[in-house]
């Protein structure tokens, strides 16, 4: 009988919360749909796509639009089928079997997943009790353990906390291995290392169009680094990893700079609104919940009642994310924020 190997035997398919929920604040997506006039432009461009041909293998136009949006040189950019694919490609190529890779806890769970598939040796670095990251501890652990690859998100999903540039610079300089800095949420903050990426020979920055740009359905991610690192990614990825439609639509969206900047502002305003509403709730119910002041498009809520609140909301058709230490609520539209916070208030009012 054929037996699965021990690396994959116990794995199960990734299952996001599925079902028909009227309010989805569980996946950190943008709550803003693509504006209709931009959709019309996309549809017009679609008519000239050649669907019988393979896509551009290096997504030249898309990378040029991304580079222009962030003030980069396209030779420093590689595109992926979501940054998720890039994480997988990087682990598959940059790490040899048995070599050490480091992740921090709490952080994006996919890092450990791809790391274990690549048969690297996992080194886990714990954050402090207040969910902050001790940079000196990270540097020491990485170098003591001969870590070849360190990956973490900044700002962090799921804590929503960020490390400022000064700390990140220290970290990259201090660590001997390759640093993969996942800036999926940096559009919502102002401490990006993109403009300094060429100062380091061991830094790759990951970006995505799934959060700030509201294009989660397209699966578009980018890796940014010096030419040697980016060429290596292009060499090890599968040849036609980003489909023609996504390349085209991503190019169109990234070229609408005023529109994307306005959307970004709206999302940040929504996060602040959600934060303030939850803060008020924490004053109304002292000791019941607190929030971590963050710099992303979601709010992290600490409460003893996370299981109960999570199920209570789910029954009402509202999906959020539950973690062992806290709840994570994506910033939604004004009415989605209001409704969600109102029901959390009801939960406490009913003394559940
Ligand atoms: C959402 C998320 C991603 C995934 O981005 P995709 O481009 O949609 O694959 C990567 N990193 C972090 C930290 C995220 O939260």
mmCIF file of C-alpha atoms and ligand atoms in Angstrom:
data_model
loop_
_atom_site.group_PDB
_atom_site.id
_atom_site.type_symbol
_atom_site.label_atom_id
_atom_site.label_comp_id
_atom_site.label_asym_id
_atom_site.label_seq_id
_atom_site.Cartn_x
_atom_site.Cartn_y
_atom_site.Cartn_z
ATOM 1 C CA UNK A 1 0.000 0.000 0.000
ATOM 2 C CA UNK A 2 1.252 3.474 -0.817
ATOM 3 C CA UNK A 3 2.044 5.488 2.323
ATOM 4 C CA UNK A 4 2.378 9.249 2.500
ATOM 5 C CA UNK A 5 5.739 10.356 3.833
ATOM 6 C CA UNK A 6 5.955 11.688 7.372
ATOM 7 C CA UNK A 7 6.414 15.260 6.147
ATOM 8 C CA UNK A 8 2.881 15.415 4.743
ATOM 9 C CA UNK A 9 1.071 12.512 6.406
ATOM 10 C CA UNK A 10 -0.680 14.592 9.055
ATOM 11 C CA UNK A 11 -1.264 17.787 7.060
ATOM 12 C CA UNK A 12 -4.820 18.910 6.262
ATOM 13 C CA UNK A 13 -5.944 21.372 3.555
ATOM 14 C CA UNK A 14 -5.997 25.012 4.623
ATOM 15 C CA UNK A 15 -9.542 25.880 5.604
ATOM 16 C CA UNK A 16 -10.400 29.491 6.105
ATOM 17 C CA UNK A 17 -13.711 30.206 7.809
ATOM 18 C CA UNK A 18 -16.152 29.272 5.081
ATOM 19 C CA UNK A 19 -19.858 29.632 4.911
ATOM 20 C CA UNK A 20 -22.169 32.472 4.168
ATOM 21 C CA UNK A 21 -21.364 35.276 6.565
ATOM 22 C CA UNK A 22 -22.891 38.683 5.996
ATOM 23 C CA UNK A 23 -19.878 40.401 7.552
ATOM 24 C CA UNK A 24 -16.397 39.103 6.766
ATOM 25 C CA UNK A 25 -13.761 40.640 9.009
ATOM 26 C CA UNK A 26 -11.603 37.528 9.289
ATOM 27 C CA UNK A 27 -9.026 37.681 6.489
ATOM 28 C CA UNK A 28 -7.655 41.246 6.518
ATOM 29 C CA UNK A 29 -8.971 41.895 3.022
ATOM 30 C CA UNK A 30 -9.855 45.403 1.902
ATOM 31 C CA UNK A 31 -13.541 46.222 2.335
ATOM 32 C CA UNK A 32 -13.473 48.457 -0.749
ATOM 33 C CA UNK A 33 -14.453 47.034 -4.134
ATOM 34 C CA UNK A 34 -12.504 48.111 -7.220
ATOM 35 C CA UNK A 35 -14.202 51.289 -8.550
ATOM 36 C CA UNK A 36 -16.458 50.755 -11.535
ATOM 37 C CA UNK A 37 -14.552 53.046 -13.913
ATOM 38 C CA UNK A 38 -11.369 51.085 -13.249
ATOM 39 C CA UNK A 39 -13.254 47.805 -13.780
ATOM 40 C CA UNK A 40 -14.367 49.128 -17.171
ATOM 41 C CA UNK A 41 -10.746 49.790 -18.083
ATOM 42 C CA UNK A 42 -9.858 46.258 -16.957
ATOM 43 C CA UNK A 43 -12.634 44.734 -19.069
ATOM 44 C CA UNK A 44 -11.531 46.730 -22.113
ATOM 45 C CA UNK A 45 -7.943 45.494 -21.663
ATOM 46 C CA UNK A 46 -9.136 41.942 -21.171
ATOM 47 C CA UNK A 47 -10.532 41.909 -24.701
ATOM 48 C CA UNK A 48 -7.026 42.145 -26.126
ATOM 49 C CA UNK A 49 -5.513 39.438 -23.911
ATOM 50 C CA UNK A 50 -4.383 36.319 -25.745
ATOM 51 C CA UNK A 51 -5.724 33.536 -23.589
ATOM 52 C CA UNK A 52 -4.269 30.879 -25.903
ATOM 53 C CA UNK A 53 -0.753 32.098 -25.069
ATOM 54 C CA UNK A 54 1.276 31.606 -21.909
ATOM 55 C CA UNK A 55 1.658 34.683 -19.734
ATOM 56 C CA UNK A 56 4.764 36.863 -19.661
ATOM 57 C CA UNK A 57 7.107 34.712 -17.552
ATOM 58 C CA UNK A 58 8.633 37.653 -15.700
ATOM 59 C CA UNK A 59 5.499 39.868 -15.597
ATOM 60 C CA UNK A 60 7.445 42.783 -17.005
ATOM 61 C CA UNK A 61 4.642 45.355 -17.208
ATOM 62 C CA UNK A 62 3.288 44.425 -13.813
ATOM 63 C CA UNK A 63 6.720 44.683 -12.180
ATOM 64 C CA UNK A 64 7.236 48.042 -13.908
ATOM 65 C CA UNK A 65 3.912 49.352 -12.550
ATOM 66 C CA UNK A 66 4.749 48.070 -9.071
ATOM 67 C CA UNK A 67 8.238 49.607 -9.243
ATOM 68 C CA UNK A 68 6.831 52.929 -10.354
ATOM 69 C CA UNK A 69 4.284 52.915 -7.522
ATOM 70 C CA UNK A 70 7.030 52.396 -4.921
ATOM 71 C CA UNK A 71 9.946 54.228 -6.549
ATOM 72 C CA UNK A 72 11.964 51.088 -7.285
ATOM 73 C CA UNK A 73 13.984 49.761 -10.206
ATOM 74 C CA UNK A 74 12.254 46.766 -11.880
ATOM 75 C CA UNK A 75 15.510 44.748 -11.788
ATOM 76 C CA UNK A 76 14.961 44.582 -8.035
ATOM 77 C CA UNK A 77 11.439 43.149 -8.284
ATOM 78 C CA UNK A 78 10.053 39.639 -8.883
ATOM 79 C CA UNK A 79 6.328 38.868 -9.062
ATOM 80 C CA UNK A 80 4.583 35.895 -7.499
ATOM 81 C CA UNK A 81 1.185 34.239 -7.424
ATOM 82 C CA UNK A 82 0.495 35.953 -4.118
ATOM 83 C CA UNK A 83 3.299 36.570 -1.651
ATOM 84 C CA UNK A 84 2.331 33.178 -0.289
ATOM 85 C CA UNK A 85 3.808 31.559 -3.390
ATOM 86 C CA UNK A 86 6.956 33.622 -2.989
ATOM 87 C CA UNK A 87 7.369 32.421 0.600
ATOM 88 C CA UNK A 88 7.094 28.850 -0.651
ATOM 89 C CA UNK A 89 9.540 29.493 -3.519
ATOM 90 C CA UNK A 90 12.048 31.177 -1.206
ATOM 91 C CA UNK A 91 11.973 28.332 1.317
ATOM 92 C CA UNK A 92 12.229 25.786 -1.492
ATOM 93 C CA UNK A 93 15.235 27.430 -3.058
ATOM 94 C CA UNK A 94 17.197 29.391 -0.479
ATOM 95 C CA UNK A 95 17.196 26.754 2.238
ATOM 96 C CA UNK A 96 18.940 23.391 2.007
ATOM 97 C CA UNK A 97 17.518 20.396 3.822
ATOM 98 C CA UNK A 98 18.496 20.481 7.493
ATOM 99 C CA UNK A 99 19.603 24.112 7.451
ATOM 100 C CA UNK A 100 18.112 26.282 10.161
ATOM 101 C CA UNK A 101 15.350 28.789 9.545
ATOM 102 C CA UNK A 102 13.905 31.075 12.208
ATOM 103 C CA UNK A 103 10.402 32.375 12.763
ATOM 104 C CA UNK A 104 8.980 34.350 15.660
ATOM 105 C CA UNK A 105 5.851 33.680 17.656
ATOM 106 C CA UNK A 106 3.213 35.103 17.256
ATOM 107 C CA UNK A 107 3.460 35.637 13.511
ATOM 108 C CA UNK A 108 1.957 34.586 10.157
ATOM 109 C CA UNK A 109 1.444 30.815 10.354
ATOM 110 C CA UNK A 110 2.400 30.069 6.755
ATOM 111 C CA UNK A 111 6.099 30.650 7.484
ATOM 112 C CA UNK A 112 6.344 27.558 9.678
ATOM 113 C CA UNK A 113 4.293 25.565 7.212
ATOM 114 C CA UNK A 114 6.538 26.266 4.197
ATOM 115 C CA UNK A 115 9.617 25.931 6.390
ATOM 116 C CA UNK A 116 8.636 22.445 7.476
ATOM 117 C CA UNK A 117 7.855 21.414 3.886
ATOM 118 C CA UNK A 118 11.348 22.504 2.884
ATOM 119 C CA UNK A 119 12.752 20.173 5.565
ATOM 120 C CA UNK A 120 14.639 22.955 7.262
ATOM 121 C CA UNK A 121 15.405 22.888 10.981
ATOM 122 C CA UNK A 122 12.907 25.177 12.706
ATOM 123 C CA UNK A 123 14.119 27.695 15.281
ATOM 124 C CA UNK A 124 11.262 29.436 17.076
ATOM 125 C CA UNK A 125 11.831 32.759 18.802
ATOM 126 C CA UNK A 126 9.193 33.784 21.356
ATOM 127 C CA UNK A 127 7.994 37.353 21.597
ATOM 128 C CA UNK A 128 7.779 39.047 24.980
ATOM 129 C CA UNK A 129 4.663 38.987 27.207
ATOM 130 C CA UNK A 130 3.492 42.277 25.666
ATOM 131 C CA UNK A 131 3.828 40.742 22.139
ATOM 132 C CA UNK A 132 6.855 42.887 21.215
ATOM 133 C CA UNK A 133 9.968 41.453 19.616
ATOM 134 C CA UNK A 134 13.326 41.726 21.396
ATOM 135 C CA UNK A 135 15.704 42.474 18.523
ATOM 136 C CA UNK A 136 18.875 41.587 20.457
ATOM 137 C CA UNK A 137 17.384 38.237 21.365
ATOM 138 C CA UNK A 138 16.523 37.573 17.714
ATOM 139 C CA UNK A 139 20.040 38.429 16.544
ATOM 140 C CA UNK A 140 21.690 36.289 19.206
ATOM 141 C CA UNK A 141 19.423 33.294 18.638
ATOM 142 C CA UNK A 142 19.801 33.443 14.861
ATOM 143 C CA UNK A 143 23.578 33.581 14.997
ATOM 144 C CA UNK A 144 23.940 31.018 17.815
ATOM 145 C CA UNK A 145 21.731 28.599 15.887
ATOM 146 C CA UNK A 146 23.459 29.279 12.555
ATOM 147 C CA UNK A 147 20.154 30.398 11.019
ATOM 148 C CA UNK A 148 20.297 30.696 7.220
ATOM 149 C CA UNK A 149 16.893 32.307 6.812
ATOM 150 C CA UNK A 150 14.842 34.482 9.166
ATOM 151 C CA UNK A 151 11.306 35.453 8.178
ATOM 152 C CA UNK A 152 8.817 37.688 9.977
ATOM 153 C CA UNK A 153 6.089 40.205 9.219
ATOM 154 C CA UNK A 154 6.411 43.916 9.957
ATOM 155 C CA UNK A 155 3.931 45.239 10.941
ATOM 156 C CA UNK A 156 3.029 41.895 12.406
ATOM 157 C CA UNK A 157 0.005 39.801 11.531
ATOM 158 C CA UNK A 158 -1.670 38.936 13.932
ATOM 159 C CA UNK A 159 -0.518 41.339 16.687
ATOM 160 C CA UNK A 160 -0.722 44.508 14.499
ATOM 161 C CA UNK A 161 2.452 45.822 16.196
ATOM 162 C CA UNK A 162 5.358 47.189 14.180
ATOM 163 C CA UNK A 163 9.098 47.570 14.622
ATOM 164 C CA UNK A 164 10.488 50.932 13.534
ATOM 165 C CA UNK A 165 13.212 51.266 10.900
ATOM 166 C CA UNK A 166 15.973 51.763 13.427
ATOM 167 C CA UNK A 167 15.253 48.365 15.000
ATOM 168 C CA UNK A 168 14.866 46.662 11.631
ATOM 169 C CA UNK A 169 18.200 48.056 10.417
ATOM 170 C CA UNK A 170 19.900 46.742 13.536
ATOM 171 C CA UNK A 171 18.299 43.360 13.039
ATOM 172 C CA UNK A 172 19.307 42.985 9.393
ATOM 173 C CA UNK A 173 22.864 44.108 10.117
ATOM 174 C CA UNK A 174 23.135 41.808 13.107
ATOM 175 C CA UNK A 175 21.845 38.610 11.517
ATOM 176 C CA UNK A 176 24.271 36.553 9.392
ATOM 177 C CA UNK A 177 21.591 34.763 7.356
ATOM 178 C CA UNK A 178 19.046 35.994 4.837
ATOM 179 C CA UNK A 179 16.271 38.172 6.267
ATOM 180 C CA UNK A 180 12.812 37.926 4.659
ATOM 181 C CA UNK A 181 10.912 41.000 5.766
ATOM 182 C CA UNK A 182 7.213 40.609 5.003
ATOM 183 C CA UNK A 183 5.756 44.098 4.604
ATOM 184 C CA UNK A 184 2.237 42.913 3.685
ATOM 185 C CA UNK A 185 0.784 45.620 5.980
ATOM 186 C CA UNK A 186 3.400 48.346 5.614
ATOM 187 C CA UNK A 187 1.166 50.386 3.282
ATOM 188 C CA UNK A 188 -0.816 51.191 6.428
ATOM 189 C CA UNK A 189 2.298 52.418 8.278
ATOM 190 C CA UNK A 190 5.361 54.496 7.405
ATOM 191 C CA UNK A 191 8.398 52.440 8.358
ATOM 192 C CA UNK A 192 9.042 50.598 5.101
ATOM 193 C CA UNK A 193 12.553 49.423 4.281
ATOM 194 C CA UNK A 194 11.871 49.386 0.524
ATOM 195 C CA UNK A 195 13.917 52.522 -0.151
ATOM 196 C CA UNK A 196 16.886 51.016 1.740
ATOM 197 C CA UNK A 197 16.677 47.496 0.373
ATOM 198 C CA UNK A 198 19.868 47.839 -1.690
ATOM 199 C CA UNK A 199 21.923 48.741 1.375
ATOM 200 C CA UNK A 200 21.855 45.086 2.412
ATOM 201 C CA UNK A 201 23.056 41.940 0.680
ATOM 202 C CA UNK A 202 20.884 39.715 2.895
ATOM 203 C CA UNK A 203 17.465 41.355 2.659
ATOM 204 C CA UNK A 204 14.363 40.407 0.697
ATOM 205 C CA UNK A 205 11.154 42.369 1.231
ATOM 206 C CA UNK A 206 7.759 40.835 0.439
ATOM 207 C CA UNK A 207 4.772 42.901 -0.662
ATOM 208 C CA UNK A 208 1.238 41.921 -1.622
ATOM 209 C CA UNK A 209 -1.712 43.423 -3.487
ATOM 210 C CA UNK A 210 -4.123 41.446 -1.297
ATOM 211 C CA UNK A 211 -4.460 43.895 1.579
ATOM 212 C CA UNK A 212 -3.965 47.594 0.794
ATOM 213 C CA UNK A 213 -4.871 47.255 -2.896
ATOM 214 C CA UNK A 214 -7.989 45.182 -2.445
ATOM 215 C CA UNK A 215 -6.942 42.532 -4.984
ATOM 216 C CA UNK A 216 -6.900 39.389 -2.861
ATOM 217 C CA UNK A 217 -8.716 37.472 -5.611
ATOM 218 C CA UNK A 218 -5.934 38.100 -8.159
ATOM 219 C CA UNK A 219 -3.118 36.548 -6.075
ATOM 220 C CA UNK A 220 -0.376 39.098 -6.639
ATOM 221 C CA UNK A 221 2.751 39.352 -4.522
ATOM 222 C CA UNK A 222 6.230 40.800 -4.990
ATOM 223 C CA UNK A 223 9.727 40.155 -3.696
ATOM 224 C CA UNK A 224 12.125 43.087 -3.633
ATOM 225 C CA UNK A 225 15.884 42.823 -3.144
ATOM 226 C CA UNK A 226 19.260 43.243 -4.779
ATOM 227 C CA UNK A 227 19.717 41.898 -8.293
ATOM 228 C CA UNK A 228 21.455 38.705 -7.221
ATOM 229 C CA UNK A 229 18.614 37.691 -4.876
ATOM 230 C CA UNK A 230 15.841 38.691 -7.288
ATOM 231 C CA UNK A 231 17.478 36.848 -10.193
ATOM 232 C CA UNK A 232 17.651 33.758 -8.001
ATOM 233 C CA UNK A 233 13.918 33.981 -7.270
ATOM 234 C CA UNK A 234 13.151 34.327 -10.970
ATOM 235 C CA UNK A 235 15.324 31.300 -11.638
ATOM 236 C CA UNK A 236 13.658 29.013 -9.089
ATOM 237 C CA UNK A 237 9.978 29.999 -9.435
ATOM 238 C CA UNK A 238 7.762 28.085 -11.849
ATOM 239 C CA UNK A 239 7.965 29.793 -15.250
ATOM 240 C CA UNK A 240 4.412 31.095 -15.714
ATOM 241 C CA UNK A 241 3.500 31.673 -12.101
ATOM 242 C CA UNK A 242 1.386 34.814 -12.534
ATOM 243 C CA UNK A 243 -1.518 34.479 -14.967
ATOM 244 C CA UNK A 244 -2.145 36.984 -17.758
ATOM 245 C CA UNK A 245 -5.366 38.365 -16.339
ATOM 246 C CA UNK A 246 -3.831 39.089 -12.937
ATOM 247 C CA UNK A 247 -0.793 40.681 -14.582
ATOM 248 C CA UNK A 248 -3.034 42.965 -16.630
ATOM 249 C CA UNK A 249 -5.447 43.899 -13.865
ATOM 250 C CA UNK A 250 -2.637 44.445 -11.364
ATOM 251 C CA UNK A 251 -0.885 46.725 -13.863
ATOM 252 C CA UNK A 252 -4.063 48.761 -14.358
ATOM 253 C CA UNK A 253 -4.729 49.097 -10.617
ATOM 254 C CA UNK A 254 -1.160 49.991 -9.669
ATOM 255 C CA UNK A 255 -1.168 52.731 -12.290
ATOM 256 C CA UNK A 256 -4.104 54.515 -10.627
ATOM 257 C CA UNK A 257 -1.994 56.109 -7.931
ATOM 258 C CA UNK A 258 -4.468 58.731 -6.732
ATOM 259 C CA UNK A 259 -7.227 56.143 -6.449
ATOM 260 C CA UNK A 260 -5.121 53.644 -4.505
ATOM 261 C CA UNK A 261 -3.829 56.379 -2.183
ATOM 262 C CA UNK A 262 -7.409 57.459 -1.443
ATOM 263 C CA UNK A 263 -8.475 53.871 -0.763
ATOM 264 C CA UNK A 264 -5.541 53.456 1.588
ATOM 265 C CA UNK A 265 -6.575 56.537 3.552
ATOM 266 C CA UNK A 266 -10.097 55.182 3.858
ATOM 267 C CA UNK A 267 -8.860 51.844 5.170
ATOM 268 C CA UNK A 268 -6.614 53.481 7.773
ATOM 269 C CA UNK A 269 -9.514 55.721 8.850
ATOM 270 C CA UNK A 270 -11.684 52.631 9.220
ATOM 271 C CA UNK A 271 -9.026 50.951 11.392
ATOM 272 C CA UNK A 272 -8.871 54.014 13.627
ATOM 273 C CA UNK A 273 -12.649 54.078 13.866
ATOM 274 C CA UNK A 274 -12.789 50.403 14.829
ATOM 275 C CA UNK A 275 -10.011 50.981 17.361
ATOM 276 C CA UNK A 276 -11.871 53.888 18.958
ATOM 277 C CA UNK A 277 -15.151 51.988 19.108
ATOM 278 C CA UNK A 278 -13.468 49.043 20.804
ATOM 279 C CA UNK A 279 -11.618 51.361 23.165
ATOM 280 C CA UNK A 280 -14.934 52.880 24.223
ATOM 281 C CA UNK A 281 -16.305 49.405 24.782
ATOM 282 C CA UNK A 282 -13.308 48.570 26.965
ATOM 283 C CA UNK A 283 -14.118 51.628 29.102
ATOM 284 C CA UNK A 284 -17.754 50.605 29.348
ATOM 285 C CA UNK A 285 -16.754 47.100 30.450
ATOM 286 C CA UNK A 286 -13.576 47.521 32.499
ATOM 287 C CA UNK A 287 -11.332 44.480 32.673
ATOM 288 C CA UNK A 288 -13.292 42.635 30.000
ATOM 289 C CA UNK A 289 -11.274 43.533 26.929
ATOM 290 C CA UNK A 290 -8.313 45.606 25.805
ATOM 291 C CA UNK A 291 -6.869 46.384 22.402
ATOM 292 C CA UNK A 292 -3.316 46.499 21.097
ATOM 293 C CA UNK A 293 -2.808 49.889 19.425
ATOM 294 C CA UNK A 294 -1.676 48.851 15.975
ATOM 295 C CA UNK A 295 -0.565 50.117 12.581
ATOM 296 C CA UNK A 296 -2.324 47.787 10.123
ATOM 297 C CA UNK A 297 -5.840 47.296 8.720
ATOM 298 C CA UNK A 298 -7.022 45.194 11.641
ATOM 299 C CA UNK A 299 -7.395 45.459 15.401
ATOM 300 C CA UNK A 300 -6.116 42.892 17.874
ATOM 301 C CA UNK A 301 -8.353 42.428 20.898
ATOM 302 C CA UNK A 302 -7.268 40.791 24.143
ATOM 303 C CA UNK A 303 -10.082 39.242 26.162
ATOM 304 C CA UNK A 304 -10.706 36.236 28.388
ATOM 305 C CA UNK A 305 -13.900 35.615 26.451
ATOM 306 C CA UNK A 306 -12.385 35.099 23.002
ATOM 307 C CA UNK A 307 -13.917 31.677 22.366
ATOM 308 C CA UNK A 308 -17.368 32.841 23.424
ATOM 309 C CA UNK A 309 -17.269 36.137 21.515
ATOM 310 C CA UNK A 310 -15.987 34.395 18.412
ATOM 311 C CA UNK A 311 -18.846 31.851 18.408
ATOM 312 C CA UNK A 312 -21.427 34.468 19.422
ATOM 313 C CA UNK A 313 -20.502 36.647 16.424
ATOM 314 C CA UNK A 314 -20.321 33.686 14.067
ATOM 315 C CA UNK A 315 -23.899 32.732 14.958
ATOM 316 C CA UNK A 316 -24.951 36.266 14.075
ATOM 317 C CA UNK A 317 -23.271 35.985 10.681
ATOM 318 C CA UNK A 318 -20.085 37.881 11.547
ATOM 319 C CA UNK A 319 -16.731 36.208 10.935
ATOM 320 C CA UNK A 320 -13.576 37.378 12.729
ATOM 321 C CA UNK A 321 -10.338 35.463 13.510
ATOM 322 C CA UNK A 322 -9.538 33.741 16.769
ATOM 323 C CA UNK A 323 -5.998 33.080 17.996
ATOM 324 C CA UNK A 324 -4.810 31.410 21.201
ATOM 325 C CA UNK A 325 -3.955 34.789 22.736
ATOM 326 C CA UNK A 326 -6.470 37.210 21.200
ATOM 327 C CA UNK A 327 -9.088 38.006 18.579
ATOM 328 C CA UNK A 328 -8.256 39.747 15.315
ATOM 329 C CA UNK A 329 -10.859 41.955 13.656
ATOM 330 C CA UNK A 330 -10.275 43.345 10.175
ATOM 331 C CA UNK A 331 -11.341 46.963 9.656
ATOM 332 C CA UNK A 332 -14.527 46.963 7.586
ATOM 333 C CA UNK A 333 -16.944 49.527 6.258
ATOM 334 C CA UNK A 334 -18.486 51.955 8.754
ATOM 335 C CA UNK A 335 -21.646 49.870 9.116
ATOM 336 C CA UNK A 336 -19.689 46.613 9.440
ATOM 337 C CA UNK A 337 -17.546 48.125 12.203
ATOM 338 C CA UNK A 338 -20.604 49.500 14.007
ATOM 339 C CA UNK A 339 -22.540 46.276 13.827
ATOM 340 C CA UNK A 340 -19.634 44.114 14.963
ATOM 341 C CA UNK A 341 -18.785 46.335 17.937
ATOM 342 C CA UNK A 342 -22.468 46.660 18.866
ATOM 343 C CA UNK A 343 -22.797 42.878 19.046
ATOM 344 C CA UNK A 344 -19.617 42.527 21.103
ATOM 345 C CA UNK A 345 -21.191 45.094 23.450
ATOM 346 C CA UNK A 346 -24.372 43.025 23.541
ATOM 347 C CA UNK A 347 -22.322 39.991 24.426
ATOM 348 C CA UNK A 348 -21.018 41.714 27.563
ATOM 349 C CA UNK A 349 -24.377 43.343 28.341
ATOM 350 C CA UNK A 350 -26.085 39.968 28.292
ATOM 351 C CA UNK A 351 -23.429 38.849 30.770
ATOM 352 C CA UNK A 352 -22.548 35.887 28.622
HETATM 353 C C1 LIG B 1 -2.150 38.206 3.983
HETATM 354 C C2 LIG B 1 -0.699 37.993 4.231
HETATM 355 C C3 LIG B 1 0.132 37.507 3.234
HETATM 356 C C4 LIG B 1 -0.425 36.844 2.006
HETATM 357 O O1 LIG B 1 -0.470 37.609 0.947
HETATM 358 P P1 LIG B 1 -0.904 37.005 -0.471
HETATM 359 O O2 LIG B 1 -0.174 37.907 -1.384
HETATM 360 O O3 LIG B 1 -2.377 37.127 -0.535
HETATM 361 O O4 LIG B 1 -0.433 35.602 -0.570
HETATM 362 C C5 LIG B 1 1.490 37.446 3.460
HETATM 363 N N1 LIG B 1 2.008 37.815 4.653
HETATM 364 C C6 LIG B 1 1.213 38.244 5.652
HETATM 365 C C7 LIG B 1 1.833 38.624 6.949
HETATM 366 C C8 LIG B 1 -0.158 38.336 5.474
HETATM 367 O O5 LIG B 1 -0.936 38.694 6.489
#
